[in-house]
PDB file of C-alpha atoms in Angstrom:
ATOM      1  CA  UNK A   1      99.690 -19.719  33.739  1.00  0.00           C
ATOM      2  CA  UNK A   2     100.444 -22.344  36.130  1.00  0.00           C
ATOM      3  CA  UNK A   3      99.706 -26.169  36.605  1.00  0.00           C
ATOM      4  CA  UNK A   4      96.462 -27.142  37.822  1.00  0.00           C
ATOM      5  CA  UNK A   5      94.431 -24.662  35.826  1.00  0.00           C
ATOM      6  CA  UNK A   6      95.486 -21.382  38.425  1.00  0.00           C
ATOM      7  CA  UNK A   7      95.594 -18.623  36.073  1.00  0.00           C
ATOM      8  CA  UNK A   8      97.676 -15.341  36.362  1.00  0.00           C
ATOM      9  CA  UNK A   9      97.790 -12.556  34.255  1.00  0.00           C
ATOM     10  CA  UNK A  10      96.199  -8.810  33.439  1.00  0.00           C
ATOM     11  CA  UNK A  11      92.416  -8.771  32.444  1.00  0.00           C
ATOM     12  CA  UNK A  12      91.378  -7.104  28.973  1.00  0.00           C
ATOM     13  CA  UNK A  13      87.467  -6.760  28.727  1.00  0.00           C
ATOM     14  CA  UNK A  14      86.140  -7.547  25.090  1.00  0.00           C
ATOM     15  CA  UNK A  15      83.098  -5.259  23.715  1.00  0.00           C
ATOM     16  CA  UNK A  16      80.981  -8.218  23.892  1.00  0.00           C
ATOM     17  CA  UNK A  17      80.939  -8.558  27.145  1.00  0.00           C
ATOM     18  CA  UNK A  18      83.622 -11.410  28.266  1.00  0.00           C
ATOM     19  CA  UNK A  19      87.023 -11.280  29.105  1.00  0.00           C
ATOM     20  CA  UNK A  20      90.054 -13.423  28.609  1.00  0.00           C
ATOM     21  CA  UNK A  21      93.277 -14.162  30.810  1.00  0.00           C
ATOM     22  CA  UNK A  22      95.949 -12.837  29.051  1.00  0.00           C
ATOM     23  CA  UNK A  23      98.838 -15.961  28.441  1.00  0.00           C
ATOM     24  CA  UNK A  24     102.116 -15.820  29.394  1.00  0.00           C
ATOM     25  CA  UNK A  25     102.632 -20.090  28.523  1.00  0.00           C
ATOM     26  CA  UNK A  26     104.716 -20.531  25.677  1.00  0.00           C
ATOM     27  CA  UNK A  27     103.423 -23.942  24.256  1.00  0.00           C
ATOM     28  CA  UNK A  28      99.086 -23.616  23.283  1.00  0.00           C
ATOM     29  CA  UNK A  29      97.142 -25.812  21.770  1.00  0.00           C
ATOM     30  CA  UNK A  30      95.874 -24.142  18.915  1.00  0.00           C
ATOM     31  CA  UNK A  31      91.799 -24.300  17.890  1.00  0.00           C
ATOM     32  CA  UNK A  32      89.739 -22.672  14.847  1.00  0.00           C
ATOM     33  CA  UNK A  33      86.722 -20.598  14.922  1.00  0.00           C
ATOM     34  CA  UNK A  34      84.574 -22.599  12.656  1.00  0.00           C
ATOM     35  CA  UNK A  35      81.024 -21.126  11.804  1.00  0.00           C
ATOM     36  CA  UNK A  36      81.325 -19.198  15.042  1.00  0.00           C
ATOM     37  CA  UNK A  37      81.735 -22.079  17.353  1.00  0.00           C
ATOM     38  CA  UNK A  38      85.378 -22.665  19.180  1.00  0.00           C
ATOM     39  CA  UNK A  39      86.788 -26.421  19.441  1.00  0.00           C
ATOM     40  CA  UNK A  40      90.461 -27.628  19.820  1.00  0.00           C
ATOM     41  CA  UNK A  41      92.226 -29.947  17.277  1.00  0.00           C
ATOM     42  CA  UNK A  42      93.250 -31.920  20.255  1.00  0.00           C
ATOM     43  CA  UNK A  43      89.648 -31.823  21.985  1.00  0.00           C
ATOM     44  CA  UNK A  44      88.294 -29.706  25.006  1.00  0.00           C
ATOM     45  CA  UNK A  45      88.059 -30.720  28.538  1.00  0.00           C
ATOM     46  CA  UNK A  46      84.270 -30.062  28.954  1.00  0.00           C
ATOM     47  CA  UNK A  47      83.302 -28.279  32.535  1.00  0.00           C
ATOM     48  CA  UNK A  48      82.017 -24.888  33.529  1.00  0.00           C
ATOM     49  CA  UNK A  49      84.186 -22.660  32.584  1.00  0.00           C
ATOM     50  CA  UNK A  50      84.685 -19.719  34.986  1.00  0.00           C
ATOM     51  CA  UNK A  51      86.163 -16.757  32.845  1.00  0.00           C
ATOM     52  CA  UNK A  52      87.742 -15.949  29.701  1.00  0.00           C
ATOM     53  CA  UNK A  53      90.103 -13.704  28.768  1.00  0.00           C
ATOM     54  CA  UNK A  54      92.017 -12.478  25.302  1.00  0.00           C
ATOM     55  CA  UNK A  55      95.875 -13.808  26.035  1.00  0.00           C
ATOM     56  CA  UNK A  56      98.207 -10.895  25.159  1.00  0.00           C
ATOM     57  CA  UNK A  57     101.380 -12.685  24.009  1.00  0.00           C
ATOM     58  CA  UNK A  58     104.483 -10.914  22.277  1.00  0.00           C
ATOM     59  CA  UNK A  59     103.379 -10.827  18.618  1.00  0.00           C
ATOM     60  CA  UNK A  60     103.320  -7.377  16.866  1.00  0.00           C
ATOM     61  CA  UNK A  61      99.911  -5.939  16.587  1.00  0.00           C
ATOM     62  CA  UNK A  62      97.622  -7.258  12.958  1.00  0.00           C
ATOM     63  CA  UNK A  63      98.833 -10.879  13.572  1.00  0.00           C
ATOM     64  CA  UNK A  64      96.566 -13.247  12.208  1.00  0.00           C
ATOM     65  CA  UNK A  65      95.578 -15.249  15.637  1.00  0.00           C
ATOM     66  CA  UNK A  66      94.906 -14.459  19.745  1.00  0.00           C
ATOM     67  CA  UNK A  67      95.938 -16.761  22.171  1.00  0.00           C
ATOM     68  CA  UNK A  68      92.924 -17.579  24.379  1.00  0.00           C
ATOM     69  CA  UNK A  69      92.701 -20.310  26.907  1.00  0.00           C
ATOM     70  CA  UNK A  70      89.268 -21.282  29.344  1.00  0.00           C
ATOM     71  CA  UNK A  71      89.459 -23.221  32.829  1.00  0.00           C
ATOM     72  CA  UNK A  72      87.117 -25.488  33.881  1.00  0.00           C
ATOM     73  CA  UNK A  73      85.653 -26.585  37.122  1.00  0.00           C
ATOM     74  CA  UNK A  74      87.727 -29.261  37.032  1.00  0.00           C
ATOM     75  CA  UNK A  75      90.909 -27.116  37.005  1.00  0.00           C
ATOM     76  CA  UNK A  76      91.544 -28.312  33.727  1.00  0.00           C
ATOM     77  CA  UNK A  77      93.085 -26.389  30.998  1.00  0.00           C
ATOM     78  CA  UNK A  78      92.290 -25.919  27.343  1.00  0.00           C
ATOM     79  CA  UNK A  79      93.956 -23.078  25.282  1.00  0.00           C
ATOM     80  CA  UNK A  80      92.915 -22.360  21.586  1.00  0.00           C
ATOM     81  CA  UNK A  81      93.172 -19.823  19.321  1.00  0.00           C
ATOM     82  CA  UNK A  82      90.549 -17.022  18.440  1.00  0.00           C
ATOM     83  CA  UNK A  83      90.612 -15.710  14.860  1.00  0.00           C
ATOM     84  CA  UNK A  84      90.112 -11.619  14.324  1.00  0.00           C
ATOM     85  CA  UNK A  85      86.740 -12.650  12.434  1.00  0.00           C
ATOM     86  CA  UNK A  86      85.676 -14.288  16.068  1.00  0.00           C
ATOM     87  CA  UNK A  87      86.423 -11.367  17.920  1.00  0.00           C
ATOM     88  CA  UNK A  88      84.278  -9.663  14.873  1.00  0.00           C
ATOM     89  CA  UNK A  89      81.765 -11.766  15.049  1.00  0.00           C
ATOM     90  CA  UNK A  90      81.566 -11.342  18.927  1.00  0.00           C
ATOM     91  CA  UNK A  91      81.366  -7.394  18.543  1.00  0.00           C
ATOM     92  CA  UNK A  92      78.678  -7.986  15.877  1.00  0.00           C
ATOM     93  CA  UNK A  93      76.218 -10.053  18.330  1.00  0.00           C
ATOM     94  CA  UNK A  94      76.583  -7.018  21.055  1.00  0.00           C
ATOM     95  CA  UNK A  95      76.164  -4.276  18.660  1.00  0.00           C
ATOM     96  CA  UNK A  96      73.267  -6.179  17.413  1.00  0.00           C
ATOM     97  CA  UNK A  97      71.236  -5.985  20.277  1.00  0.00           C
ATOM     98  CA  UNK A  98      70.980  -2.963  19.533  1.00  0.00           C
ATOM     99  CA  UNK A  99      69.231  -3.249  15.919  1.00  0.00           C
ATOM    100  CA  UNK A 100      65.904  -4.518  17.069  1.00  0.00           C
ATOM    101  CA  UNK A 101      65.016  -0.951  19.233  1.00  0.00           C
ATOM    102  CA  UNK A 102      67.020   1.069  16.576  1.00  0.00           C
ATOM    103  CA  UNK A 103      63.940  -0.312  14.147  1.00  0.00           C
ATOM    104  CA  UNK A 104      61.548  -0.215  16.470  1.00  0.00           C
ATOM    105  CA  UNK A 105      62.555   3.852  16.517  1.00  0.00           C
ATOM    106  CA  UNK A 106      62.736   4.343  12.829  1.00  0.00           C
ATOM    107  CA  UNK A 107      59.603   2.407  11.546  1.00  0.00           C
ATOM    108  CA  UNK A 108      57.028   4.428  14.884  1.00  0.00           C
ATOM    109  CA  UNK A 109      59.151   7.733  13.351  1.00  0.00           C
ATOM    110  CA  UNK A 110      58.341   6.851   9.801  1.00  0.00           C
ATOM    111  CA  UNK A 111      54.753   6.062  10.556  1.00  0.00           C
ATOM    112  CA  UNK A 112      53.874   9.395  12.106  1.00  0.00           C
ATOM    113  CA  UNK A 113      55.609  11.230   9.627  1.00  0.00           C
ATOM    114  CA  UNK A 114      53.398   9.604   7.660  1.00  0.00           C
ATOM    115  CA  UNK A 115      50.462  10.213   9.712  1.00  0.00           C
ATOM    116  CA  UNK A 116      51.052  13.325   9.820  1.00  0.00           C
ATOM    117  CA  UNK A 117      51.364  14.320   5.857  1.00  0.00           C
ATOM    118  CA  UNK A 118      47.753  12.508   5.741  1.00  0.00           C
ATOM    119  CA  UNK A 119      46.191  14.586   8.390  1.00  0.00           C
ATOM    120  CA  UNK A 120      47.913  17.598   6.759  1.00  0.00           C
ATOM    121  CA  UNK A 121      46.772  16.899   3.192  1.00  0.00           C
ATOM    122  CA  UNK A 122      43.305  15.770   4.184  1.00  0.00           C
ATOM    123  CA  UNK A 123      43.295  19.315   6.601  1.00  0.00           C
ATOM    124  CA  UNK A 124      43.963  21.191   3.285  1.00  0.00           C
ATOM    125  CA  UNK A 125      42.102  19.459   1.243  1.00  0.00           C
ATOM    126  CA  UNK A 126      38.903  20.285   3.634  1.00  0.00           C
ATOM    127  CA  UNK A 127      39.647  23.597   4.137  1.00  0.00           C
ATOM    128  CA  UNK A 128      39.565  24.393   0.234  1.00  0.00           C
ATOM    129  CA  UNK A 129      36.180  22.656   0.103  1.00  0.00           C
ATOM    130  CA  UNK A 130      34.657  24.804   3.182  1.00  0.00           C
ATOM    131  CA  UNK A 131      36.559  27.809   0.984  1.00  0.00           C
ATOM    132  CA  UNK A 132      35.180  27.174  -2.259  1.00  0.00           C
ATOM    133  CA  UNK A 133      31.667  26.694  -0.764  1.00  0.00           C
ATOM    134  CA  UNK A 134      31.283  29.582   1.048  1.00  0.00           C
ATOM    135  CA  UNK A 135      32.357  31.822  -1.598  1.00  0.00           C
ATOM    136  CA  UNK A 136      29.971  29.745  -3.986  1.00  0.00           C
ATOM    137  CA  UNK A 137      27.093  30.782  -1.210  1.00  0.00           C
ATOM    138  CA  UNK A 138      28.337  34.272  -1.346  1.00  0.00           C
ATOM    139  CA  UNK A 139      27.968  34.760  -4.863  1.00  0.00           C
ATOM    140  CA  UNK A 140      24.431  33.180  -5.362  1.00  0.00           C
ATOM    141  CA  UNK A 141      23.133  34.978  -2.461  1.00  0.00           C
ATOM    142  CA  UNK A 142      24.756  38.275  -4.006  1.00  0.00           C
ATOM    143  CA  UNK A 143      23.363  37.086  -7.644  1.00  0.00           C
ATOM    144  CA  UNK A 144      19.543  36.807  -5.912  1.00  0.00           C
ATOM    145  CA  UNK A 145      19.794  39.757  -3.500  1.00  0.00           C
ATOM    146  CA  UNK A 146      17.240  42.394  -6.203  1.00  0.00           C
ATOM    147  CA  UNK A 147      19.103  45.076  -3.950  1.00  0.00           C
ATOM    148  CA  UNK A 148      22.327  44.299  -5.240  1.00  0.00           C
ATOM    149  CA  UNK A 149      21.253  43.767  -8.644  1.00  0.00           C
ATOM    150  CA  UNK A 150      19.997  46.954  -9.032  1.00  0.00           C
ATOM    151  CA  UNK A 151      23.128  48.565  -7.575  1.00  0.00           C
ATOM    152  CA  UNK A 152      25.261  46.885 -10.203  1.00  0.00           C
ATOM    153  CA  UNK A 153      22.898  47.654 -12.965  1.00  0.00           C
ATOM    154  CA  UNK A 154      23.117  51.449 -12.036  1.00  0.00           C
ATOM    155  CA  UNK A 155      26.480  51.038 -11.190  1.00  0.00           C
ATOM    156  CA  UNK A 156      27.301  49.592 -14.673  1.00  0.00           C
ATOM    157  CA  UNK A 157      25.476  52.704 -16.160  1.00  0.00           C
ATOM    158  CA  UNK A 158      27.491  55.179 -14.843  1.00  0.00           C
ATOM    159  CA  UNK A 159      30.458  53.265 -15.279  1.00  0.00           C
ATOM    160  CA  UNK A 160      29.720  53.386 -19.146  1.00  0.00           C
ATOM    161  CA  UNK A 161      28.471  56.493 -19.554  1.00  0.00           C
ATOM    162  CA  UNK A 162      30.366  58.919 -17.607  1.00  0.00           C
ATOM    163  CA  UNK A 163      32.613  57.505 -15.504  1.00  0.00           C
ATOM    164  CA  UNK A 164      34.027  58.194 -11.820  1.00  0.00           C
ATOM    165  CA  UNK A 165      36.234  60.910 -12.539  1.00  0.00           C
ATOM    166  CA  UNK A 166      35.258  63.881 -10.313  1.00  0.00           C
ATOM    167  CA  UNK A 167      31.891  61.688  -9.836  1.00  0.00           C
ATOM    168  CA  UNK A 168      31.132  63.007  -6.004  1.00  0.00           C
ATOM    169  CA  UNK A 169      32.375  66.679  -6.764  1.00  0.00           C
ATOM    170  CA  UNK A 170      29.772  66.408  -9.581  1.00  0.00           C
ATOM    171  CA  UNK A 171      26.861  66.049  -6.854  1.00  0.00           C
ATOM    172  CA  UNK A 172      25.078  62.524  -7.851  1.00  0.00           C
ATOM    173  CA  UNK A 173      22.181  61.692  -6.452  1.00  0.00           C
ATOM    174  CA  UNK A 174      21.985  60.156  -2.975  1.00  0.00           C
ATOM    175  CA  UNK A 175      20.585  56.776  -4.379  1.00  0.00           C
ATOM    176  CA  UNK A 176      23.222  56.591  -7.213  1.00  0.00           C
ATOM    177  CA  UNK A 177      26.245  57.329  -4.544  1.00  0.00           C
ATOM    178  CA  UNK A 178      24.713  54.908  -2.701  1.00  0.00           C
ATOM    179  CA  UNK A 179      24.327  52.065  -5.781  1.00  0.00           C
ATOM    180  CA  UNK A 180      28.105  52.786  -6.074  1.00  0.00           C
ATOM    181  CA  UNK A 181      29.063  52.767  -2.611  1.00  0.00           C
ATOM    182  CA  UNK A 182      27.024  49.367  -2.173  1.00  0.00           C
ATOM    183  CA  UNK A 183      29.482  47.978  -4.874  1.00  0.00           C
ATOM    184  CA  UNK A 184      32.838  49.176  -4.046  1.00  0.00           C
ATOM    185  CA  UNK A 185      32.329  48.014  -0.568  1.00  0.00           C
ATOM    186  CA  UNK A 186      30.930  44.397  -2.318  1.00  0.00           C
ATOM    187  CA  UNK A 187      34.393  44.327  -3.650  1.00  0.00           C
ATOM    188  CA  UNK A 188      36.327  45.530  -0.531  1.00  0.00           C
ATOM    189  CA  UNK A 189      34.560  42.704   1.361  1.00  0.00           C
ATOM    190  CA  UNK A 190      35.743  39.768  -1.267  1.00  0.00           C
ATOM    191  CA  UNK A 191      39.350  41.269  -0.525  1.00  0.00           C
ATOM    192  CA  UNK A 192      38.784  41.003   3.025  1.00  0.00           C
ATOM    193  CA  UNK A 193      37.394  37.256   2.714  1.00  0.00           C
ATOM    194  CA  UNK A 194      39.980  36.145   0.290  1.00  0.00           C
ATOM    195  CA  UNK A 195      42.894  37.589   2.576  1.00  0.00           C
ATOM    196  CA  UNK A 196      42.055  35.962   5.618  1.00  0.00           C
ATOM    197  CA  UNK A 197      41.637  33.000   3.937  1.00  0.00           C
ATOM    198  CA  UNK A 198      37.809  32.749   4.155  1.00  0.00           C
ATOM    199  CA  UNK A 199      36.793  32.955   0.722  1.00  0.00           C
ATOM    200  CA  UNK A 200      38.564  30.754  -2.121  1.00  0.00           C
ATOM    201  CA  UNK A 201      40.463  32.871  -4.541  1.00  0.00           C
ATOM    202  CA  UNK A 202      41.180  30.834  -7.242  1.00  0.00           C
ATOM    203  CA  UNK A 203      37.267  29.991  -7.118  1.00  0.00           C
ATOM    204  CA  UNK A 204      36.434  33.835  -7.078  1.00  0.00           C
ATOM    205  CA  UNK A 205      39.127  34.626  -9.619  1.00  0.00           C
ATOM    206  CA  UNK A 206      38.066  32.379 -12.198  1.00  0.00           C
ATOM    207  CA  UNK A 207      34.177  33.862 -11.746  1.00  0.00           C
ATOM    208  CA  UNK A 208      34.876  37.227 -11.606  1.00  0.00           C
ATOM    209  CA  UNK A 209      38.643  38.687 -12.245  1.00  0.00           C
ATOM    210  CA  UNK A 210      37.841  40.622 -15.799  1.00  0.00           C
ATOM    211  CA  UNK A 211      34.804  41.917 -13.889  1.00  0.00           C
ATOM    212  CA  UNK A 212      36.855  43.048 -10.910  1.00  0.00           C
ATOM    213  CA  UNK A 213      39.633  44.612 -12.849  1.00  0.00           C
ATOM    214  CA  UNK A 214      37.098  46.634 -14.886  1.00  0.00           C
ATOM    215  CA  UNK A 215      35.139  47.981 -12.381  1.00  0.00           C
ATOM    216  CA  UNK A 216      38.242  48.691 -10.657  1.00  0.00           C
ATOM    217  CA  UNK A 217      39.961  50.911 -13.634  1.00  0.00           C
ATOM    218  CA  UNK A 218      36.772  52.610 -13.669  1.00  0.00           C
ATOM    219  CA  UNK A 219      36.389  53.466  -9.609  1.00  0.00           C
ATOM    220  CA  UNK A 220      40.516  54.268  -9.346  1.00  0.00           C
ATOM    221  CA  UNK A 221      39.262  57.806  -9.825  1.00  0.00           C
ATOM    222  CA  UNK A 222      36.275  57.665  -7.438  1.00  0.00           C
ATOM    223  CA  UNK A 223      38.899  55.815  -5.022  1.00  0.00           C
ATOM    224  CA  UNK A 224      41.439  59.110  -5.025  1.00  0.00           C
ATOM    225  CA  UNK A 225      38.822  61.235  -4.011  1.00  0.00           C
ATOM    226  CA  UNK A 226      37.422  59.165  -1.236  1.00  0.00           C
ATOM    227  CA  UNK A 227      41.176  58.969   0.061  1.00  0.00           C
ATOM    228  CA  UNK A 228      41.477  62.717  -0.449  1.00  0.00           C
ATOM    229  CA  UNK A 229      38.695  63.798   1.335  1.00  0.00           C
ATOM    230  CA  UNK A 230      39.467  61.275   4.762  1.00  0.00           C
ATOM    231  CA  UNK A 231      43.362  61.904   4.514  1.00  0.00           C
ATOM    232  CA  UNK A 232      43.936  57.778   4.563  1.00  0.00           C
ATOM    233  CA  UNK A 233      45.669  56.017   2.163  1.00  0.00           C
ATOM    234  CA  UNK A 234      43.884  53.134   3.829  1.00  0.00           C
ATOM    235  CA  UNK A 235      40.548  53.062   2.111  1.00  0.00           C
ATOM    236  CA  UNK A 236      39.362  50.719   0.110  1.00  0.00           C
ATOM    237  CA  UNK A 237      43.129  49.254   0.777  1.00  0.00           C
ATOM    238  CA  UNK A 238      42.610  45.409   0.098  1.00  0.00           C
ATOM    239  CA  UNK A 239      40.321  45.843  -3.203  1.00  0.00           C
ATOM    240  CA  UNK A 240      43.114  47.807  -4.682  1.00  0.00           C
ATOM    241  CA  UNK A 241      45.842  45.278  -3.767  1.00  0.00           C
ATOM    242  CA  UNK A 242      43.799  42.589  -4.872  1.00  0.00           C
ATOM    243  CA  UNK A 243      43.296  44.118  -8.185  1.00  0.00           C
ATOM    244  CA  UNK A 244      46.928  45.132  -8.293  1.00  0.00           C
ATOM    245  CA  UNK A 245      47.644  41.429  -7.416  1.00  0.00           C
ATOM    246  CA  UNK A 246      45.191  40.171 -10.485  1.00  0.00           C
ATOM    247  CA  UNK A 247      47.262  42.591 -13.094  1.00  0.00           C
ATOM    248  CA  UNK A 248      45.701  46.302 -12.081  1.00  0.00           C
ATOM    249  CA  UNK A 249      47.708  49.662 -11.220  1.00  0.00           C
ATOM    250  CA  UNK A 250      48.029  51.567  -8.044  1.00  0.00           C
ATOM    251  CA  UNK A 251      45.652  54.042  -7.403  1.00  0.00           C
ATOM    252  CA  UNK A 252      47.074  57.281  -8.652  1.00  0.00           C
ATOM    253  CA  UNK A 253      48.549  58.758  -5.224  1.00  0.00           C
ATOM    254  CA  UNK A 254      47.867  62.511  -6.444  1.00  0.00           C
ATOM    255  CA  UNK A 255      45.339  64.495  -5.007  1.00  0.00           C
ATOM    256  CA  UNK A 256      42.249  64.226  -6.107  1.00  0.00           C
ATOM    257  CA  UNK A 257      38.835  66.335  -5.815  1.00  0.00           C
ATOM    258  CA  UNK A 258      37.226  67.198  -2.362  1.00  0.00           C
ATOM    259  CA  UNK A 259      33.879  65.178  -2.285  1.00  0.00           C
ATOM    260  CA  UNK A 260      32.333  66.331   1.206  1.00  0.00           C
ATOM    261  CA  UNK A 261      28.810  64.721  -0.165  1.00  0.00           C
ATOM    262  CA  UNK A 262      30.416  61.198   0.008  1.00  0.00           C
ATOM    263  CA  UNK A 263      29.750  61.138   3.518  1.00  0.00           C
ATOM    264  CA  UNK A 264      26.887  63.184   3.537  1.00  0.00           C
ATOM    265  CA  UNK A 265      28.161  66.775   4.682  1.00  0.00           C
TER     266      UNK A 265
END
């Protein structure tokens, strides 16, 4: 540095922002960084200053204090000293800029996270009701259909009596094949609702699961032969794996008796 406040040197930027001329003048007078704000023990030369700059001088690297030194308009001189917790606390008020969008960010993020569990919850929560209601409608409009009742009544007869086994080889009359028909394809229909989510199954199972699973044991028979007779596994498909889910058994896969009358020929 030379007299009259010229300044010479190599420029170092800080990460806040300023820089410092770098020192080559031996004597400094020495200030403290007091609750962030710099003064000199022997008093500054107040002006505009133009730049600053950290001084590099030839202490090894951790030392404890940074030469710095600020011109004035005047062309006057004042050299201090800047503590490593200056420089820190420098670097802090940059990278805190930073803080206010950072929280901005997380607190919108947060919110429509939490938006969004609402909406999904409430979603849910409407979609069971819709569920539970219509199977609700389904079962009081089966309950007061006298069509279906009678089906299940003579459905319930045979069922008792004399069973399903080798039931449409046996030649039943048309309006008893059709009583059962009416209820295994009731049942096929509640798996069909209950799989794509139409029907509640939970609601339907707590109703009507012993029902299910005993008409089922009884019709596995009757099932066979249908399957038999159209060479598809896939009949009746979705009331057997709905049973099966409930605590049933497969249909037996063997082949069962021919029952052209099922379908009429």
């Amino acid at each position: 540095m030379s007299g009259g406040g010229g300044m010479i040197g190599s420029e170092r930027p800080l990460s806040c922002g300023l820089a410092f001329p770098y020192s080559s003048k031996s004597s400094v007078v020495k200030s403290r960084a007091r609750r962030g704000l710099l003064y000199s023990d022997k008093g500054f030369r107040y002006g505009s200053a133009s730049r600053f700059r950290v001084s590099a001088d030839s202490r090894p690297a951790g030392t404890e204090d940074r030469e710095c030194c600020a011109t004035s308009s005047r062309g006057s001189v004042a050299e201090f000293t800047a503590s490593p917790e200056l420089i820190e606390a420098l670097r802090g008020n940059q990278n805190s800029q930073w803080l206010a969008p950072l929280a901005v960010l997380i607190s919108a993020t947060v919110s429509a996270i939490i938006a969004w569990l609402i909406f999904r919850h409430t979603s849910r929560h409407n979609r069971t009701l819709q569920r539970q209601k219509a199977t609700l409608d389904l079962i009081a409009a089966r309950e007061s259909d006298p069509g279906f009742s009678l089906a299940k009544t003579k459905f319930n007869e045979q069922r008792d009596n004399r069973g399903f086994d080798g039931f449409l080889a046996g030649k039943p009359p048309s309006d008893l094949r059709e009583h059962v028909r009416t209820i295994i394809n009731d049942y096929e229909l509640i798996a069909v609702g209950i799989e794509f989510d139409i029907l509640d199954e939970d609601f339907y199972r707590d109703w009507f699961r012993t029902a299910l699973l005993t008409d089922y044991v009884s019709l596995r028979p009757y099932i066979r032969d249908v399957r038999t007779f159209t060479k598809s596994d896939k009949i009746f498909e979705r009331f057997e794996r709905l049973a099966v889910k409930w605590g049933g058994q497969p249909v037996d896969p063997g082949r069962g008796t021919a029952c052209p009358k099922y379908y009429g020929r």
